[in-house]
Amino acid sequence: ETAVFQTPNYHVTQVGNEVSFNCKQTLGHDTMYWYKQDSKKLLKIMFSYNNKQLIVNETVPRRFSPQSSDKAHLNLRIKSVEPEDSAVYLCASSWTSQNTLYFGAGTRLSVL
Amino acid sequence: GDQVEQSPSALSLHEGTGSALRCNFTTTMRAVQWFQQNSRGSLINLFYLASGTKENGRLKSTFNSKESYSTLHIRDAQLEDSGTYFCAAEADTGANTGKLTFGHGTILRVHP
């Protein structure tokens, strides 16, 4: 099956902890993204990587760091979570030449 | 202000009827995409348009770059069409970053 896979589906943690989310795509795409969807359902881009190179880095707090081992994987680490980080984190991928985005199912983070 | 203004914010349709969603852009966009987010939270890509009109089953979408808008028409609505619809557009900055700006979404409810 070719798609975008995210783990975990849900994660509950406490303020100050570190969390990591994984994303893998088997579509052969060369670009991957992390988007954040807040409680009002607004989607905003956080990062994009093209062939393991960072090409978009929005004004995201420094505690967020993306990690790409190859063009099929893009993980997201949050060093010390804060309450406002509670959201759904959506990974996506596309071809650079035609940016139709394919999304994973998302990781819902709850920070207590 | 927002670069992508989506309307309506909510829409209620009887099964079998139709309507249109619209996104207006305050800057020149190179392409637009439409997504449906279902009850499980998955974002499904419906259309990618760089210009013109595309049709897929009961859905039709148009993108007019010159007049800075895009529409999504739904006809013969079915219960499974319920969900949140997003438009997302890529600014025409010269650099192909794939960075999408999302509208705030239209919550569609189809009822019997």
XYZ file of N, CA and C in Angstrom:
672
model
N 0.845 -1.193 0.000
C 0.000 0.000 0.000
C 0.882 1.245 0.000
N 0.549 2.177 -0.886
C 1.336 3.416 -0.946
C 0.544 4.535 -0.295
N 1.196 5.186 0.652
C 0.478 6.231 1.384
C 1.465 6.957 2.299
N 0.899 7.783 3.177
C 1.680 8.501 4.185
C 1.262 7.946 5.544
N 2.246 7.466 6.288
C 1.967 6.793 7.550
C 2.539 7.600 8.713
N 1.718 7.811 9.711
C 2.169 8.553 10.895
C 1.982 7.718 12.156
N 2.956 7.824 13.046
C 2.827 7.220 14.376
C 3.371 8.188 15.413
N 2.791 8.210 16.624
C 1.577 7.503 17.020
C 0.325 8.231 16.527
N -0.837 7.627 16.741
C -2.089 8.307 16.414
C -2.410 9.366 17.465
N -2.136 9.016 18.713
C -2.424 9.926 19.824
C -1.238 9.911 20.781
N -1.054 11.038 21.455
C -0.029 11.075 22.498
C -0.444 12.076 23.558
N -0.441 11.605 24.804
C -0.765 12.481 25.926
C 0.495 12.603 26.772
N 0.855 13.830 27.110
C 2.082 14.025 27.878
C 1.941 15.240 28.788
N 2.953 15.462 29.568
C 2.912 16.593 30.496
C 3.852 17.693 30.046
N 3.571 18.878 30.494
C 4.393 20.042 30.160
C 5.855 19.760 30.508
N 6.737 20.102 29.566
C 8.160 19.952 29.800
C 8.759 18.674 29.244
N 7.895 17.697 28.906
C 8.420 16.442 28.359
C 8.844 16.600 26.909
N 9.608 15.616 26.431
C 10.017 15.578 25.027
C 9.174 14.530 24.302
N 8.748 14.861 23.089
C 7.983 13.905 22.292
C 8.560 13.834 20.884
N 8.339 12.693 20.248
C 8.758 12.522 18.851
C 7.648 11.865 18.067
N 7.429 12.405 16.880
C 6.424 11.844 15.986
C 7.123 11.382 14.718
N 6.641 10.245 14.198
C 7.261 9.686 13.004
C 6.353 9.801 11.799
N 6.980 9.942 10.643
C 6.234 9.985 9.393
C 7.042 9.309 8.302
N 6.355 8.448 7.563
C 6.986 7.751 6.450
C 6.032 7.794 5.271
N 6.584 8.033 4.086
C 5.740 7.981 2.884
C 6.314 6.964 1.903
N 5.402 6.194 1.323
C 5.802 5.152 0.365
C 5.321 5.495 -1.042
N 5.129 6.791 -1.283
C 4.653 7.258 -2.591
C 5.795 7.629 -3.523
N 7.021 7.565 -3.010
C 8.169 7.931 -3.840
C 8.346 9.422 -4.024
N 7.629 10.227 -3.245
C 7.711 11.686 -3.373
C 9.070 12.205 -2.906
N 9.407 13.436 -3.378
C 10.701 14.004 -2.994
C 10.563 15.130 -1.965
N 9.345 15.483 -1.602
C 9.135 16.569 -0.641
C 8.176 16.118 0.453
N 8.520 16.464 1.699
C 7.657 16.133 2.833
C 7.440 17.361 3.691
N 6.334 17.355 4.418
C 5.898 18.537 5.167
C 5.368 18.142 6.545
N 5.439 19.090 7.462
C 4.683 19.013 8.705
C 3.766 20.223 8.777
N 2.485 19.931 9.039
C 1.488 20.971 9.256
C 0.927 20.804 10.656
N 0.487 21.917 11.243
C -0.162 21.882 12.552
C -1.608 22.320 12.379
N -2.541 21.545 12.942
C -3.949 21.931 12.898
C -4.410 22.215 14.320
N -4.817 23.446 14.562
C -5.167 23.847 15.919
C -6.610 23.480 16.255
N -7.034 23.902 17.436
C -8.371 23.522 17.922
C -9.493 24.125 17.078
N -9.195 25.181 16.347
C -10.198 25.786 15.453
C -10.093 25.206 14.043
N -9.297 24.155 13.902
C -9.113 23.427 12.636
C -8.271 24.183 11.614
N -7.658 25.275 12.009
C -6.816 25.998 11.066
C -5.504 25.241 10.853
N -5.147 25.067 9.588
C -3.925 24.340 9.225
C -2.829 25.322 8.851
N -1.646 25.127 9.445
C -0.517 26.004 9.105
C 0.728 25.158 8.903
N 1.493 25.520 7.880
C 2.721 24.780 7.618
C 3.761 25.101 8.685
N 4.523 24.064 9.054
C 5.629 24.266 9.989
C 6.962 24.139 9.243
N 7.130 23.018 8.553
C 8.389 22.748 7.850
C 8.099 22.032 6.539
N 9.037 22.178 5.584
C 9.038 21.265 4.454
C 10.469 20.896 4.117
N 10.638 19.679 3.668
C 11.939 19.136 3.299
C 11.849 18.626 1.878
N 12.917 18.911 1.106
C 13.024 18.375 -0.234
C 14.303 17.562 -0.312
N 14.172 16.261 -0.568
C 15.348 15.383 -0.602
C 16.263 15.587 0.610
N 15.677 15.540 1.771
C 16.368 15.652 3.063
C 16.862 17.060 3.388
N 16.576 18.028 2.528
C 17.032 19.402 2.812
C 15.860 20.277 3.205
N 16.055 21.061 4.252
C 15.012 21.955 4.739
C 14.810 23.090 3.746
N 13.582 23.277 3.255
C 13.326 24.380 2.331
C 12.321 25.375 2.868
N 11.483 24.992 3.792
C 10.552 25.925 4.414
C 10.626 25.723 5.913
N 10.805 26.830 6.627
C 10.803 26.778 8.082
C 10.047 28.010 8.561
N 8.780 27.807 8.856
C 7.980 28.940 9.303
C 8.405 29.357 10.698
N 7.812 30.412 11.196
C 8.212 30.906 12.516
C 7.688 29.963 13.590
N 8.423 28.871 13.732
C 8.058 27.832 14.690
C 9.021 27.944 15.870
N 8.537 27.781 17.110
C 9.442 27.851 18.268
C 10.605 26.872 18.127
N 11.727 27.227 18.715
C 12.946 26.440 18.552
C 12.858 25.067 19.209
N 11.877 24.858 20.060
C 11.750 23.532 20.681
C 11.261 22.483 19.667
N 10.805 22.951 18.493
C 10.402 22.031 17.428
C 11.595 21.792 16.505
N 11.896 20.518 16.233
C 12.962 20.245 15.282
C 12.593 19.061 14.405
N 12.599 19.290 13.088
C 12.338 18.189 12.166
C 13.612 17.388 11.951
N 13.413 16.103 11.602
C 14.567 15.233 11.375
C 14.269 14.347 10.178
N 15.159 14.407 9.192
C 14.949 13.610 7.985
C 16.157 12.741 7.710
N 15.949 11.424 7.698
C 17.053 10.497 7.433
C 17.169 10.217 5.936
N 16.053 10.253 5.248
C 16.036 10.071 3.796
C 14.748 10.696 3.285
N 14.551 10.700 1.986
C 13.427 11.465 1.441
C 12.083 10.835 1.771
N 12.084 9.612 2.291
C 10.821 8.950 2.626
C 10.405 9.138 4.081
N 11.293 9.723 4.886
C 11.022 9.872 6.311
C 11.212 11.315 6.749
N 10.253 11.793 7.544
C 10.404 13.116 8.160
C 9.763 13.063 9.533
N 10.608 13.074 10.567
C 10.107 13.007 11.926
C 10.074 14.406 12.529
N 9.349 14.514 13.619
C 9.225 15.808 14.306
C 9.459 15.600 15.794
N 10.398 16.360 16.322
C 10.685 16.264 17.742
C 10.314 17.576 18.416
N 9.688 17.476 19.574
C 9.397 18.667 20.370
C 10.126 18.484 21.694
N 11.069 19.378 21.961
C 11.981 19.183 23.089
C 11.295 19.316 24.436
N 10.554 20.321 24.647
C 9.941 20.585 25.942
C 8.547 21.132 25.685
N 7.573 20.231 25.689
C 6.240 20.635 25.222
C 5.593 21.638 26.170
N 4.754 22.485 25.564
C 3.992 23.471 26.320
C 2.511 23.281 26.002
N 1.624 23.804 26.837
C 0.178 23.573 26.630
C -0.306 23.982 25.233
N 0.258 25.059 24.684
C -0.202 25.522 23.363
C 0.233 24.601 22.221
N 1.052 23.588 22.541
C 1.445 22.616 21.511
C 0.369 21.564 21.292
N -0.641 21.539 22.139
C -1.754 20.610 21.941
C -2.410 20.919 20.605
N -2.446 19.915 19.740
C -2.938 20.111 18.371
C -2.863 18.770 17.659
N -3.294 18.788 16.403
C -3.077 17.637 15.530
C -1.926 17.995 14.595
N -0.945 17.115 14.519
C 0.213 17.328 13.651
C 0.067 16.413 12.441
N 0.049 17.044 11.278
C -0.199 16.314 10.035
C 1.044 16.331 9.167
N 1.434 15.155 8.752
C 2.548 14.996 7.834
C 1.980 14.850 6.428
N 2.703 15.354 5.438
C 2.253 15.247 4.052
C 3.454 15.076 3.145
N 3.190 14.642 1.915
C 4.261 14.541 0.933
C 3.728 14.927 -0.434
N 4.672 15.241 -1.342
C 4.289 15.614 -2.709
C 5.525 15.508 -3.595
N 5.292 15.651 -4.916
C 6.390 15.871 -5.841
C 6.665 17.365 -5.893
N 7.905 17.764 -6.043
C 8.240 19.179 -6.167
C 7.599 19.789 -7.396
N 7.598 18.993 -8.492
C 7.131 19.531 -9.767
C 5.634 19.781 -9.801
N 4.898 19.051 -9.022
C 3.445 19.242 -8.980
C 3.011 18.951 -7.570
N 2.704 20.034 -6.838
C 2.630 19.910 -5.388
C 1.313 19.402 -4.828
N 0.685 18.423 -5.479
C -0.514 17.810 -4.892
C -0.104 17.140 -3.592
N -0.716 17.562 -2.508
C -0.337 17.045 -1.200
C -1.144 15.812 -0.818
N -0.427 14.837 -0.258
C -1.062 13.648 0.302
C -0.743 13.639 1.800
N -1.797 13.601 2.605
C -1.631 13.709 4.049
C -1.707 12.360 4.750
N -0.987 12.271 5.866
C -1.173 11.171 6.783
C -2.408 11.419 7.636
N -2.713 10.455 8.493
C -3.922 10.541 9.327
C -3.752 11.481 10.509
N -2.518 11.890 10.794
C -2.290 12.854 11.865
C -1.927 12.222 13.190
N -1.251 13.013 14.023
C -0.956 12.638 15.403
C -1.574 13.704 16.297
N -2.473 13.265 17.174
C -3.123 14.219 18.080
C -2.322 14.287 19.377
N -1.809 15.465 19.674
C -1.011 15.663 20.892
C -1.822 16.421 21.927
N -1.873 15.872 23.131
C -2.516 16.566 24.251
C -1.472 16.802 25.320
N -1.297 18.059 25.695
C -0.319 18.417 26.722
C -1.074 18.841 27.970
N -0.842 18.098 29.045
C -1.586 18.369 30.289
C -0.838 19.345 31.186
N -3.859 40.657 6.937
C -5.058 39.841 6.833
C -4.766 38.493 6.188
N -5.768 37.633 6.199
C -5.608 36.296 5.633
C -5.428 36.379 4.125
N -4.572 35.540 3.575
C -4.388 35.481 2.129
C -5.492 34.683 1.463
N -6.099 33.764 2.226
C -7.140 32.898 1.689
C -8.404 33.073 2.521
N -9.454 33.552 1.865
C -10.725 33.783 2.556
C -11.751 32.790 2.027
N -12.192 31.897 2.882
C -13.084 30.824 2.454
C -14.485 31.062 2.978
N -15.471 30.755 2.113
C -16.872 30.901 2.523
C -17.736 29.841 1.830
N -18.884 29.476 2.446
C -19.290 29.879 3.792
C -18.489 29.110 4.845
N -18.643 29.489 6.099
C -17.938 28.759 7.156
C -18.680 27.462 7.491
N -19.973 27.448 7.241
C -20.765 26.242 7.484
C -21.883 26.166 6.461
N -22.273 24.943 6.135
C -23.273 24.730 5.089
C -24.060 23.471 5.426
N -25.386 23.572 5.307
C -26.242 22.423 5.560
C -27.029 22.119 4.291
N -26.954 20.883 3.825
C -27.620 20.497 2.578
C -28.500 19.271 2.791
N -29.637 19.264 2.103
C -30.433 18.035 2.037
C -29.767 17.099 1.042
N -29.881 15.818 1.293
C -29.401 14.831 0.321
C -29.974 15.153 -1.051
N -29.133 15.038 -2.069
C -29.616 15.235 -3.431
C -29.519 16.668 -3.945
N -29.252 17.597 -3.042
C -29.128 18.996 -3.489
C -27.664 19.339 -3.696
N -27.395 20.583 -4.044
C -26.007 20.975 -4.292
C -25.746 22.395 -3.859
N -24.495 22.766 -3.871
C -24.111 24.122 -3.521
C -22.665 24.356 -3.941
N -22.177 25.548 -3.647
C -20.805 25.898 -4.017
C -20.082 26.504 -2.833
N -18.799 26.175 -2.747
C -17.898 26.779 -1.781
C -16.961 27.684 -2.568
N -16.473 28.713 -1.911
C -15.630 29.666 -2.627
C -14.448 30.087 -1.766
N -13.318 30.301 -2.450
C -12.152 30.891 -1.794
C -11.694 32.091 -2.606
N -11.522 33.210 -1.928
C -10.947 34.408 -2.541
C -9.532 34.590 -2.031
N -8.675 35.040 -2.914
C -7.260 35.194 -2.571
C -6.871 36.665 -2.629
N -6.095 37.093 -1.673
C -5.676 38.498 -1.631
C -4.307 38.700 -2.239
N -3.708 37.617 -2.748
C -2.447 37.719 -3.457
C -2.481 36.739 -4.619
N -1.588 36.916 -5.576
C -1.589 36.029 -6.749
C -1.145 34.632 -6.344
N -1.953 33.655 -6.725
C -1.662 32.266 -6.396
C -1.314 31.495 -7.659
N -0.372 30.554 -7.556
C 0.035 29.773 -8.717
C -0.850 28.544 -8.907
N -1.424 28.045 -7.804
C -2.260 26.841 -7.888
C -3.120 26.753 -6.640
N -4.182 25.981 -6.743
C -5.068 25.787 -5.592
C -5.368 24.298 -5.449
N -5.553 23.866 -4.220
C -5.966 22.495 -3.950
C -7.201 22.540 -3.057
N -8.028 21.538 -3.212
C -9.205 21.374 -2.343
C -9.098 20.036 -1.627
N -9.445 20.058 -0.337
C -9.369 18.866 0.492
C -10.686 18.665 1.226
N -10.987 17.378 1.498
C -12.079 17.052 2.395
C -11.465 16.404 3.628
N -11.856 16.902 4.815
C -11.423 16.267 6.052
C -12.620 15.529 6.631
N -12.487 14.199 6.723
C -13.629 13.409 7.162
C -13.696 13.333 8.685
N -14.652 12.553 9.173
C -14.903 12.494 10.626
C -13.722 11.902 11.393
N -12.883 11.102 10.698
C -11.711 10.534 11.360
C -10.530 11.485 11.339
N -10.689 12.596 10.647
C -9.622 13.596 10.607
C -8.711 13.487 9.409
N -8.940 12.497 8.552
C -8.073 12.333 7.379
C -8.368 13.400 6.338
N -7.308 13.982 5.783
C -7.430 14.998 4.733
C -7.270 14.327 3.379
N -8.313 14.393 2.580
C -8.302 13.734 1.271
C -8.212 14.800 0.206
N -7.240 14.643 -0.688
C -7.070 15.604 -1.765
C -8.136 15.380 -2.821
N -8.897 16.431 -3.110
C -9.969 16.338 -4.101
C -9.498 16.837 -5.471
N -8.852 18.000 -5.476
C -8.413 18.607 -6.734
C -7.100 19.360 -6.543
N -6.337 19.356 -7.622
C -5.198 20.279 -7.766
C -5.425 21.022 -9.074
N -5.447 22.360 -9.010
C -5.654 23.138 -10.237
C -4.627 24.250 -10.333
N -3.985 24.325 -11.486
C -3.131 25.473 -11.801
C -3.916 26.511 -12.594
N -5.025 26.060 -13.200
C -5.924 26.961 -13.910
C -7.142 26.157 -14.350
N -8.181 26.857 -14.803
C -9.300 26.182 -15.439
C -10.212 25.426 -14.499
N -10.849 24.396 -15.047
C -11.877 23.643 -14.343
C -11.591 22.156 -14.422
N -11.841 21.473 -13.321
C -11.745 20.005 -13.300
C -13.010 19.439 -12.681
N -13.356 18.254 -13.139
C -14.558 17.609 -12.626
C -14.222 16.178 -12.232
N -14.833 15.741 -11.120
C -14.631 14.365 -10.677
C -15.921 13.910 -10.015
N -16.683 13.116 -10.740
C -17.959 12.641 -10.195
C -18.901 13.792 -9.938
N -19.322 13.930 -8.696
C -20.288 14.978 -8.341
C -19.611 16.287 -7.926
N -18.311 16.324 -8.062
C -17.550 17.515 -7.668
C -16.955 18.200 -8.893
N -16.965 19.509 -8.851
C -16.333 20.294 -9.912
C -15.655 21.489 -9.279
N -14.437 21.776 -9.742
C -13.701 22.891 -9.174
C -13.150 23.777 -10.273
N -13.118 25.063 -10.005
C -12.595 26.057 -10.940
C -11.587 26.934 -10.212
N -10.531 27.310 -10.937
C -9.549 28.244 -10.394
C -9.322 29.343 -11.415
N -9.598 30.566 -11.002
C -9.365 31.729 -11.855
C -8.276 32.568 -11.202
N -7.056 32.408 -11.705
C -5.910 33.084 -11.098
C -5.994 34.593 -11.288
N -6.468 34.989 -12.455
C -6.541 36.425 -12.768
C -7.491 37.162 -11.831
N -8.627 36.541 -11.559
C -9.614 37.158 -10.680
C -9.489 36.674 -9.245
N -8.483 35.879 -8.993
C -8.110 35.476 -7.629
C -9.216 34.778 -6.844
N -9.779 33.732 -7.438
C -10.740 32.956 -6.669
C -10.762 31.513 -7.169
N -11.318 30.662 -6.338
C -11.554 29.277 -6.719
C -12.884 28.844 -6.125
N -13.550 27.945 -6.819
C -14.823 27.426 -6.318
C -14.815 25.904 -6.328
N -15.616 25.338 -5.454
C -15.850 23.900 -5.431
C -17.365 23.695 -5.433
N -17.860 23.056 -6.495
C -19.295 22.782 -6.595
C -19.562 21.330 -6.228
N -20.554 21.138 -5.397
C -20.998 19.792 -5.047
C -22.430 19.642 -5.557
N -22.690 18.594 -6.330
C -24.064 18.340 -6.766
C -24.516 16.983 -6.249
N -25.827 16.831 -6.122
C -26.410 15.562 -5.663
C -25.703 15.090 -4.376
N -25.688 15.964 -3.378
C -24.940 15.667 -2.145
C -25.413 14.383 -1.486
N -24.451 13.626 -0.971
C -24.723 12.378 -0.254
C -24.265 12.526 1.197
N -24.797 11.644 2.051
C -24.458 11.719 3.477
C -22.949 11.654 3.703
N -22.265 10.846 2.903
C -20.821 10.673 3.096
C -20.009 11.895 2.668
N -20.664 12.875 2.061
C -19.966 14.117 1.698
C -19.776 15.025 2.916
N -20.449 14.718 4.004
C -20.311 15.519 5.220
C -18.857 15.541 5.670
N -18.443 16.695 6.162
C -17.065 16.846 6.617
C -16.670 18.309 6.510
N -15.397 18.566 6.654
C -14.889 19.928 6.532
C -14.077 20.026 5.250
N -14.385 21.017 4.442
C -13.705 21.221 3.169
C -12.765 22.409 3.279
N -11.553 22.198 2.807
C -10.546 23.255 2.830
C -10.055 23.544 1.423
N -9.879 24.819 1.138
C -9.073 25.164 -0.021
C -7.687 25.543 0.503
N -6.694 25.371 -0.333
C -5.323 25.719 0.041
C -4.627 26.189 -1.222
N -3.890 27.276 -1.118
C -3.274 27.837 -2.313
C -1.809 28.133 -2.083
N -1.089 28.129 -3.184
C 0.350 28.334 -3.187
C 0.631 29.684 -3.823
N 1.256 30.590 -3.087
C 1.532 31.929 -3.606
C 2.522 31.872 -4.757
N 2.328 32.749 -5.723
C 3.185 32.795 -6.899
C 4.371 33.723 -6.640
N 5.345 33.201 -5.910
C 6.495 34.026 -5.510
C 7.698 33.824 -6.412
N 7.589 32.863 -7.337
C 8.739 32.555 -8.183
C 9.475 31.325 -7.706
N 9.496 31.086 -6.409
C 10.141 29.898 -5.852
C 9.092 28.819 -5.629
N 9.393 27.601 -6.051
C 8.442 26.500 -5.898
C 8.695 25.792 -4.571
N 8.102 26.312 -3.496
C 8.345 25.735 -2.176
C 7.281 24.716 -1.792
N 6.156 24.719 -2.495
C 5.054 23.843 -2.120
C 4.325 24.309 -0.879
N 4.654 25.487 -0.389
C 4.038 25.969 0.847
C 2.597 26.394 0.564
N 1.663 25.772 1.237
C 0.249 26.072 1.048
C -0.283 26.921 2.192
N -1.130 27.891 1.839
C -1.892 28.643 2.838
C -3.321 28.144 2.763
N -3.835 27.697 3.910
C -5.164 27.099 3.955
C -6.230 28.125 4.303
N -7.434 27.914 3.726
C -8.598 28.637 4.198
C -9.025 28.070 5.543
N -10.016 28.740 6.162
C -10.450 28.320 7.495
C -11.414 27.137 7.463
N -11.813 26.738 6.262
C -12.644 25.551 6.150
C -14.135 25.844 6.092
N -14.856 24.934 5.443
C -16.324 24.967 5.401
C -16.820 23.665 5.985
N -17.602 23.758 7.062
C -18.165 22.547 7.672
C -19.461 22.226 6.933
N -19.437 21.117 6.206
C -20.608 20.703 5.431
C -21.336 19.582 6.155
N -22.637 19.769 6.322
C -23.448 18.704 6.888
C -24.542 18.353 5.880
N -24.560 17.114 5.471
C -25.598 16.635 4.564
C -26.566 15.786 5.374
N -27.835 16.128 5.297
C -28.831 15.390 6.091
C -29.936 14.845 5.203
N -30.585 13.781 5.695
C -31.617 13.105 4.881
C -32.814 14.007 4.629
